[in-house]
Short mmCIF file of C-alpha atoms in Angstrom, two decimals:
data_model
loop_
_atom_site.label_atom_id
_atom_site.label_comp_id
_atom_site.label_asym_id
_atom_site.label_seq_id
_atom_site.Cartn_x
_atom_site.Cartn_y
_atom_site.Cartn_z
CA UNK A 1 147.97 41.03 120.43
CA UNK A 2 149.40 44.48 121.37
CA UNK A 3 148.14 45.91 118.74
CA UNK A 4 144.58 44.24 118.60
CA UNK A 5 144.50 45.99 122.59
CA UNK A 6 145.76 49.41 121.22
CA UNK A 7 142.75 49.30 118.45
CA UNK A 8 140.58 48.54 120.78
CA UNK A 9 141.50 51.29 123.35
CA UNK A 10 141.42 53.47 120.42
CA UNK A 11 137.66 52.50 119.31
CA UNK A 12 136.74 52.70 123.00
CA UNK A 13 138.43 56.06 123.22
CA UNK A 14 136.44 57.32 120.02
CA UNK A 15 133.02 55.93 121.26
CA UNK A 16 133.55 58.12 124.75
CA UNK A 17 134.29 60.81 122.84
CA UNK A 18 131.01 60.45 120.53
CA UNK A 19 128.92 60.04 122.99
CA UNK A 20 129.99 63.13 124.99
CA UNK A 21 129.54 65.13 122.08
CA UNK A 22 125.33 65.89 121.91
CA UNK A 23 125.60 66.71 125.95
CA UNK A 24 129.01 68.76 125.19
CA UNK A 25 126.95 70.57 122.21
CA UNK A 26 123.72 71.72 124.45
CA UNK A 27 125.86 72.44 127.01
CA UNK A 28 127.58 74.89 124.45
CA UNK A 29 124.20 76.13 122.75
CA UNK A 30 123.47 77.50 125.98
CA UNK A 31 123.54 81.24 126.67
CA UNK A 32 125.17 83.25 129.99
CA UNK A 33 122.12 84.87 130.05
CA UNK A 34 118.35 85.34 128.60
CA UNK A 35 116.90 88.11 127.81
CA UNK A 36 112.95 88.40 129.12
CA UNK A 37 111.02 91.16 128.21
CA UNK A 38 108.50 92.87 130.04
CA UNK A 39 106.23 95.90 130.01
CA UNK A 40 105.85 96.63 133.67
CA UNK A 41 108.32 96.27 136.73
CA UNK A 42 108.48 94.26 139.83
CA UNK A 43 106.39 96.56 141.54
CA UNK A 44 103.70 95.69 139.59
CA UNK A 45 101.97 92.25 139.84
CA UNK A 46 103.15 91.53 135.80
CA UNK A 47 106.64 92.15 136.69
CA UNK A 48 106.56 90.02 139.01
CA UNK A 49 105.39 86.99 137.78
CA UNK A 50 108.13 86.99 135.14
CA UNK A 51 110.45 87.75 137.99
CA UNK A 52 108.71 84.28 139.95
CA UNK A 53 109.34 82.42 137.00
CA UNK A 54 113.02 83.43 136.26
CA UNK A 55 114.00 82.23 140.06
CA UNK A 56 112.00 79.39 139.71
CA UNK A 57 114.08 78.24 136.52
CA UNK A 58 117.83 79.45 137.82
CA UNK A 59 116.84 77.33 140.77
CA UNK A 60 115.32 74.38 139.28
CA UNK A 61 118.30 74.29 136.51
CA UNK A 62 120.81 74.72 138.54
CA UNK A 63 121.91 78.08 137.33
CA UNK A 64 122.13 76.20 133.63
CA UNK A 65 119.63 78.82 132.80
CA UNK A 66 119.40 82.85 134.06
CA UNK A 67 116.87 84.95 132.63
CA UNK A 68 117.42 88.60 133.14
CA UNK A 69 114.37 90.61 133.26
CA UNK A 70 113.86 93.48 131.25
CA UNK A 71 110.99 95.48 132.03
CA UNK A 72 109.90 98.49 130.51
CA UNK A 73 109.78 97.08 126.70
CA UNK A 74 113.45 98.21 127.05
CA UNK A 75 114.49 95.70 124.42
CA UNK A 76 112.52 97.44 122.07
CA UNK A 77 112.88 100.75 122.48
CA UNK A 78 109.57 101.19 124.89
CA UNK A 79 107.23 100.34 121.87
CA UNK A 80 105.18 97.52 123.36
CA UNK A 81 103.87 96.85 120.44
CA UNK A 82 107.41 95.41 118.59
CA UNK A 83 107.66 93.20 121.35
CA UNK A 84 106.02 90.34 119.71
CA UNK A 85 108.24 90.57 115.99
CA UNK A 86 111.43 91.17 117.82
CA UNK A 87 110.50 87.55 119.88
CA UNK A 88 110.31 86.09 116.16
CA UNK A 89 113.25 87.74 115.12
CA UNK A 90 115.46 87.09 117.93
CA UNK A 91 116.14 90.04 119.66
CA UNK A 92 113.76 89.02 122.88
CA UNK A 93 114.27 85.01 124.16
CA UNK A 94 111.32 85.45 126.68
CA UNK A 95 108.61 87.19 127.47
CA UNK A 96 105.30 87.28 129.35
CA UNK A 97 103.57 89.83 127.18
CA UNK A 98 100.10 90.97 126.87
CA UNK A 99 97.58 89.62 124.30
CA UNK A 100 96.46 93.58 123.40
CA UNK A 101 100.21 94.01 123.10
CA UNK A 102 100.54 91.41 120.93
CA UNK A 103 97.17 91.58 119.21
CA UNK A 104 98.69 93.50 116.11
CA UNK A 105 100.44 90.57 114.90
CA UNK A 106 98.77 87.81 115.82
CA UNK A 107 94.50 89.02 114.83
CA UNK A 108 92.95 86.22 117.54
CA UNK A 109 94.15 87.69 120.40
CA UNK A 110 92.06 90.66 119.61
CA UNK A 111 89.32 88.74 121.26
CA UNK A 112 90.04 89.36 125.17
CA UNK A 113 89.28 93.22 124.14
CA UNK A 114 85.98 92.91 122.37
CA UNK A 115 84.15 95.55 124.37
CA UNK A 116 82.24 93.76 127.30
CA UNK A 117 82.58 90.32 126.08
CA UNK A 118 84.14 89.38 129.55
CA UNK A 119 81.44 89.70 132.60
CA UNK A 120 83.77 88.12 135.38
CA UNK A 121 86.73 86.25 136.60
CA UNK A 122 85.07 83.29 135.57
CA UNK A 123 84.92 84.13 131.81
CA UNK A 124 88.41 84.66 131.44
CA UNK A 125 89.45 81.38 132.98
CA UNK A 126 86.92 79.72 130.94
CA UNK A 127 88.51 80.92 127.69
CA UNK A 128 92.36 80.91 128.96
CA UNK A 129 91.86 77.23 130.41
CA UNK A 130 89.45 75.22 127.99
CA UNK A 131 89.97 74.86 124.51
CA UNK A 132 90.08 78.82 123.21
CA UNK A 133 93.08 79.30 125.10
CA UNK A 134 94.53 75.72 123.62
CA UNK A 135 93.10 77.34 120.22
CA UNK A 136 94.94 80.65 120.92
CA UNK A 137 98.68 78.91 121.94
CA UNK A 138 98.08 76.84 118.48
CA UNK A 139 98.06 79.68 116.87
CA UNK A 140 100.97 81.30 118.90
CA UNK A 141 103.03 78.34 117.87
CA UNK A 142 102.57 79.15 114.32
CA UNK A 143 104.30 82.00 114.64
CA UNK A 144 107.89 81.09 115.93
CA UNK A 145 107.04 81.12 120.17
CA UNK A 146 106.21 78.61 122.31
CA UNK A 147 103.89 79.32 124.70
CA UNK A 148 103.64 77.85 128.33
CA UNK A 149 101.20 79.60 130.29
CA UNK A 150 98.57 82.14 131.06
CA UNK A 151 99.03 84.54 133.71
CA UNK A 152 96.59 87.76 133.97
CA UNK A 153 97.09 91.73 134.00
CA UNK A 154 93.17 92.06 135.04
CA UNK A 155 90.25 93.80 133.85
CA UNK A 156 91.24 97.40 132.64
CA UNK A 157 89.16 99.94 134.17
CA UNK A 158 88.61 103.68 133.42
CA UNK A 159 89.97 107.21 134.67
CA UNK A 160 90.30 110.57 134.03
CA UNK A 161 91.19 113.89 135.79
CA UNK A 162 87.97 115.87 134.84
CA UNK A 163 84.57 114.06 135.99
CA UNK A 164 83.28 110.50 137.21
CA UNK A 165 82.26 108.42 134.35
CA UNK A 166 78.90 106.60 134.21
CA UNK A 167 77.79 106.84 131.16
CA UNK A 168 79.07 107.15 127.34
CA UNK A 169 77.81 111.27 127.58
CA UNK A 170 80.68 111.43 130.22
CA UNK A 171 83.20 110.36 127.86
CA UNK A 172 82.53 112.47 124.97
CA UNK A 173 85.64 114.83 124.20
CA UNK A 174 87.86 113.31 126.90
CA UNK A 175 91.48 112.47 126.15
CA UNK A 176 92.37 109.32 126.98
CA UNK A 177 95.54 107.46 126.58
CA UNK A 178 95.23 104.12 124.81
CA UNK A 179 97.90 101.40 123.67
CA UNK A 180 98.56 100.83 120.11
CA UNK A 181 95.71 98.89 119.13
CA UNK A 182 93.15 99.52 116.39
CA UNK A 183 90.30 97.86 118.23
CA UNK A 184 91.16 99.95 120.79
CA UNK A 185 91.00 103.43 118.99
CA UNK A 186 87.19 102.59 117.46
CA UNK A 187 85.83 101.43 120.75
CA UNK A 188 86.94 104.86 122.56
CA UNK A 189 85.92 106.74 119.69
CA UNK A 190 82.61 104.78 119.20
CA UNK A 191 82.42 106.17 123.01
CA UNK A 192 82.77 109.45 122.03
CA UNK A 193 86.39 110.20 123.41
CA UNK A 194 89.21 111.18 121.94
CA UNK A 195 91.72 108.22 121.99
CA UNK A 196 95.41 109.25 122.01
CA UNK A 197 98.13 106.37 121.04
CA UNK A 198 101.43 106.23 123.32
CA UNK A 199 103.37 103.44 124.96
CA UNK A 200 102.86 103.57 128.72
CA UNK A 201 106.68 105.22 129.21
CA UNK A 202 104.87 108.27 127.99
CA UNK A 203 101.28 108.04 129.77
CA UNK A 204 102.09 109.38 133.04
CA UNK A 205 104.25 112.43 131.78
CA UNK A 206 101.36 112.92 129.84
CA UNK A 207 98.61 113.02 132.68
CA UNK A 208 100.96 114.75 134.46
CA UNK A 209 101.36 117.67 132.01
CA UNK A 210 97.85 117.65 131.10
CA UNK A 211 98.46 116.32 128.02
CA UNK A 212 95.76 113.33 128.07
CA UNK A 213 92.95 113.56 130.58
CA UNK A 214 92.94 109.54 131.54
CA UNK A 215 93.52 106.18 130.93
CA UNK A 216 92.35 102.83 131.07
CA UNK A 217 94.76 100.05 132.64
CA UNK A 218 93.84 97.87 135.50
CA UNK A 219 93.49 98.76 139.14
CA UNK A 220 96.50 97.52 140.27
CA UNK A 221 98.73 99.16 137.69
CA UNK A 222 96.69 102.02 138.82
CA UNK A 223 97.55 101.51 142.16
CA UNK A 224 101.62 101.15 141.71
CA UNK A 225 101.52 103.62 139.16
CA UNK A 226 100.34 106.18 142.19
CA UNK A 227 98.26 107.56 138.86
CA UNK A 228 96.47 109.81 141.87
CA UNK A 229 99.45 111.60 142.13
CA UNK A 230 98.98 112.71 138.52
CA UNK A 231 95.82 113.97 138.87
CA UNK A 232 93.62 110.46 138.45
CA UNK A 233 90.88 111.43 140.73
CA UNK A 234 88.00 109.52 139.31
CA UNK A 235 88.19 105.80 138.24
CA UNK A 236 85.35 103.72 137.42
CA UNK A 237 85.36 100.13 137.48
CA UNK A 238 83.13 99.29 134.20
CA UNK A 239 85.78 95.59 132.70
CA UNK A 240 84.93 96.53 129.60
CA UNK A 241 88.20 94.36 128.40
CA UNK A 242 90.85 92.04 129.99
CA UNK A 243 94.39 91.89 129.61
CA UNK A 244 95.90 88.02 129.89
CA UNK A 245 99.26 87.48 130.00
CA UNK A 246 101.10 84.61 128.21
CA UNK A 247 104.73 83.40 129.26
CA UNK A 248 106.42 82.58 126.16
CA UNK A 249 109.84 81.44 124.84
CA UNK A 250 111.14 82.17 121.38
CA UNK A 251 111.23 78.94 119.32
CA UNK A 252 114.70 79.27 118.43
CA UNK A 253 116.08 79.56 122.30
CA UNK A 254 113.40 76.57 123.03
CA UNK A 255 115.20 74.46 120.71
CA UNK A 256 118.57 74.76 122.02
CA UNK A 257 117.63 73.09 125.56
CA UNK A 258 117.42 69.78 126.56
CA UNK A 259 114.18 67.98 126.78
CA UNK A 260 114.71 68.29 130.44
CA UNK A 261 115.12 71.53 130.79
CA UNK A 262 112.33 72.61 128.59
CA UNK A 263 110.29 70.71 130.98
CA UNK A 264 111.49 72.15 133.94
CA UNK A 265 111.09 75.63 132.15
CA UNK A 266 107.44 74.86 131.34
CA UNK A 267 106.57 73.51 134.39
CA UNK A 268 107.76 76.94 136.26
CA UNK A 269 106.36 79.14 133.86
CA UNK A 270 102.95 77.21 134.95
CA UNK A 271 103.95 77.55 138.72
CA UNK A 272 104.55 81.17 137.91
CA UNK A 273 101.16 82.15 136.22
CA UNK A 274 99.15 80.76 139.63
CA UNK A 275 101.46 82.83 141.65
CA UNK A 276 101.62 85.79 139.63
CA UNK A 277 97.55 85.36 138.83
CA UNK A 278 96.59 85.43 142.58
CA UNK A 279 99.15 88.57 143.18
CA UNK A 280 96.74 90.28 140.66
CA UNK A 281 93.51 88.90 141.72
CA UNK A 282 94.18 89.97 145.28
CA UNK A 283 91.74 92.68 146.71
CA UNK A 284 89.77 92.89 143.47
CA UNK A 285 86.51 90.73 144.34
CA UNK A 286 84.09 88.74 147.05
CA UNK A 287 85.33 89.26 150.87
CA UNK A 288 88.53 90.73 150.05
CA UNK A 289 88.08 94.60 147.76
CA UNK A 290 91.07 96.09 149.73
CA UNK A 291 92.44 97.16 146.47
CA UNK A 292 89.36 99.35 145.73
CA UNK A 293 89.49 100.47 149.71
CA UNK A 294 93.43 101.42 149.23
CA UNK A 295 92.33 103.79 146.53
CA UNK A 296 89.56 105.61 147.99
CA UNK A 297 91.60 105.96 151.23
CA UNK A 298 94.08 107.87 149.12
CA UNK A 299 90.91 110.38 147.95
CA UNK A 300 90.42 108.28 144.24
CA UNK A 301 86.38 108.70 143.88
CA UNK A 302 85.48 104.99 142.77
CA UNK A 303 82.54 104.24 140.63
CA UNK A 304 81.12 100.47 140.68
CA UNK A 305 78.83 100.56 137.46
CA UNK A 306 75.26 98.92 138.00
CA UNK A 307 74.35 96.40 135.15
CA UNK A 308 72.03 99.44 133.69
CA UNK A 309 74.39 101.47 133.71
CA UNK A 310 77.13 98.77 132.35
CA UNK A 311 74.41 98.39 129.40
CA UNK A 312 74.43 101.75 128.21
CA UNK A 313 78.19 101.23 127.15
CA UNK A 314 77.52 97.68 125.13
CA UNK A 315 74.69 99.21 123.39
CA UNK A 316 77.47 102.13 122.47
CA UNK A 317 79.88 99.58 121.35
CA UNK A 318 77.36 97.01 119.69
CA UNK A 319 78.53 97.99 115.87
CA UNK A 320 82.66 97.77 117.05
CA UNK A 321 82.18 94.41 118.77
CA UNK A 322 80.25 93.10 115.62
CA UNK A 323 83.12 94.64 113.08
CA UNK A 324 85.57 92.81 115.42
CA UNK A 325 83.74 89.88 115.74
CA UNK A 326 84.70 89.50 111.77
CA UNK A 327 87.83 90.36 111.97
CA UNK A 328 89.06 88.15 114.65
CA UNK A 329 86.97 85.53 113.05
CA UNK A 330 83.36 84.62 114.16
CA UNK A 331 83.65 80.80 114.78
CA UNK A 332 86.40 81.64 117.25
CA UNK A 333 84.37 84.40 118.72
CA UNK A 334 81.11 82.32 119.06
CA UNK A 335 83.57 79.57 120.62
CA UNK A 336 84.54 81.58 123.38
CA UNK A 337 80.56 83.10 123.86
CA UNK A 338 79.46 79.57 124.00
CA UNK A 339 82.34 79.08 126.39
CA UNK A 340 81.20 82.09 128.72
CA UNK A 341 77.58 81.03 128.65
CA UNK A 342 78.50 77.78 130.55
CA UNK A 343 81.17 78.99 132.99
#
């Protein structure tokens, strides 16, 4: 009898033990801290949507999961452009990157900067919330990330130190600093400028210095940039491309967390993306254009294209958006222009 009870205290013993062991695992799978990478600062409204999202998650996790921001591209060496292999090869656990960062790698993304495919506000939520932007995180997930939301760096607008721009004749010679994109490079120089790679750590030395004579980026990167104080004067408003954002975790740190958490990690990286999409939204259209007003009070000269003026550019950039077009892949393409059309 004694020893019938001691097997069965044993057996019980064994079975506690076993099922401890898959909670006693994640817990150990998990990391002190995750790295997020990020181009741009607090400061700036991209910043600080990952910055919403990483309190969001310490809080809702009870500190089971930090995220430590690191902005800059610092992860990478400043080259915005790596940001998107080192998430595949583990060096990055999170991001919210941008899909021109990230276009290099992954060809579809190339689509939010086909020259003047995006009219509005509208347009962009009408890819980034039907079924292109369900299209675009399939293809995402292909590729070792898994994304969770869309959150927005705006509508990139032009400026320069040397003249106001309103026409493709205005552009022709000018320096301009671009990022590290191909379709990039040929729209500028199917503009007539001279387009001039370099990560954004180097842009405003370069204005500065007179080494580039603008930039395009949007208004309120222009704004906590201070790019007036390096010589910015003019800056016209043409949204010839936008910029989303996408909050993403590598696959490989995704898999380590609970169903639960992954939940509550996906579910504030949503909460995050309204926040940190109304932060850059703010001031840019209908009643509220204080962003615009902040500018010109600090002596930017602000052009607001008319749609004749706006034409002369797509007529400039008709034979880029058509070589695109191919590249990125037309049914995609025409997805997203049947999309716009019915916003």
């Amino acid at each position: 009898m004694k020893l019938r009870k001691l097997l069965i205290g044993l057996c019980a013993a064994a079975g506690l033990t076993l099922g401890m062991q898959p909670m006693a695992l994640a817990q150990a799978q998990y990391k002190a801290e995750y790295k997020m990478s990020l181009v741009l600062g607090t400061q700036f409204p991209w910043g600080k949507g990952g910055e919403i999202w990483a309190d969001l998650v310490r809080e809702r996790t009870q500190g089971r999961i930090n995220m430590k921001l690191y902005p800059g591209t610092s992860l990478v060496g400043g080259d915005q452009t790596r940001e998107f292999t080192a998430l595949r090869q583990g060096v990055i656990d999170l991001a919210v990157g941008s899909t021109i960062n990230w276009s290099p790698q992954v060809k579809e993304l190339n689509l939010f900067a086909l020259p003047f495919l995006l009219p509005d506000y509208r347009a962009i939520d009408a890819l980034t919330q039907g079924t292109v932007g369900q299209e675009l995180f399939d293809q995402l997930s292909r590729r070792g990330v898994v994304p969770l939301a869309w959150g927005e760096n705006g509508f990139r607008e032009i400026s320069n130190a040397k003249h106001p721009i309103q026409s493709p004749a205005d552009l022709k010679g000018l320096k301009l600093r671009v990022v590290g994109s191909p379709l990039f490079l040929d729209t500028m120089s199917a503009l007539g400028a001279n387009p001039v790679q370099m990560s954004w750590a180097d842009a405003q030395p370069a204005m500065a210095s007179g080494a580039v004579d603008g930039q395009e980026n949007p208004v309120s990167v222009f704004a906590a940039a201070k790019l007036e104080s390096v010589g910015q004067k003019y800056l016209t408003a043409w949204g010839y491309v936008a910029d989303p954002l996408i909050f993403v975790v590598a696959e490989n740190i995704w898999k380590t967390w609970t169903p639960e958490d992954q939940a509550i990690v996906r579910q504030a990286a949503i909460d995050a993306a309204q926040q940190q999409l109304a932060i850059a939204r703010k001031g840019m259209t209908g009643d509220d254009l204080s962003q615009w007003q902040e500018l010109e009070a600090k002596g930017v000269q602000v052009l607001h294209l008319d749609e004749a003026q706006r034409q002369q550019f797509v007529d400039a950039t008709r034979e880029v958006y058509a070589k695109w077009k191919k590249q990125i892949g037309a049914e995609l393409v025409e997805q997203a222009e049947a999309a716009i059309a019915k916003r």
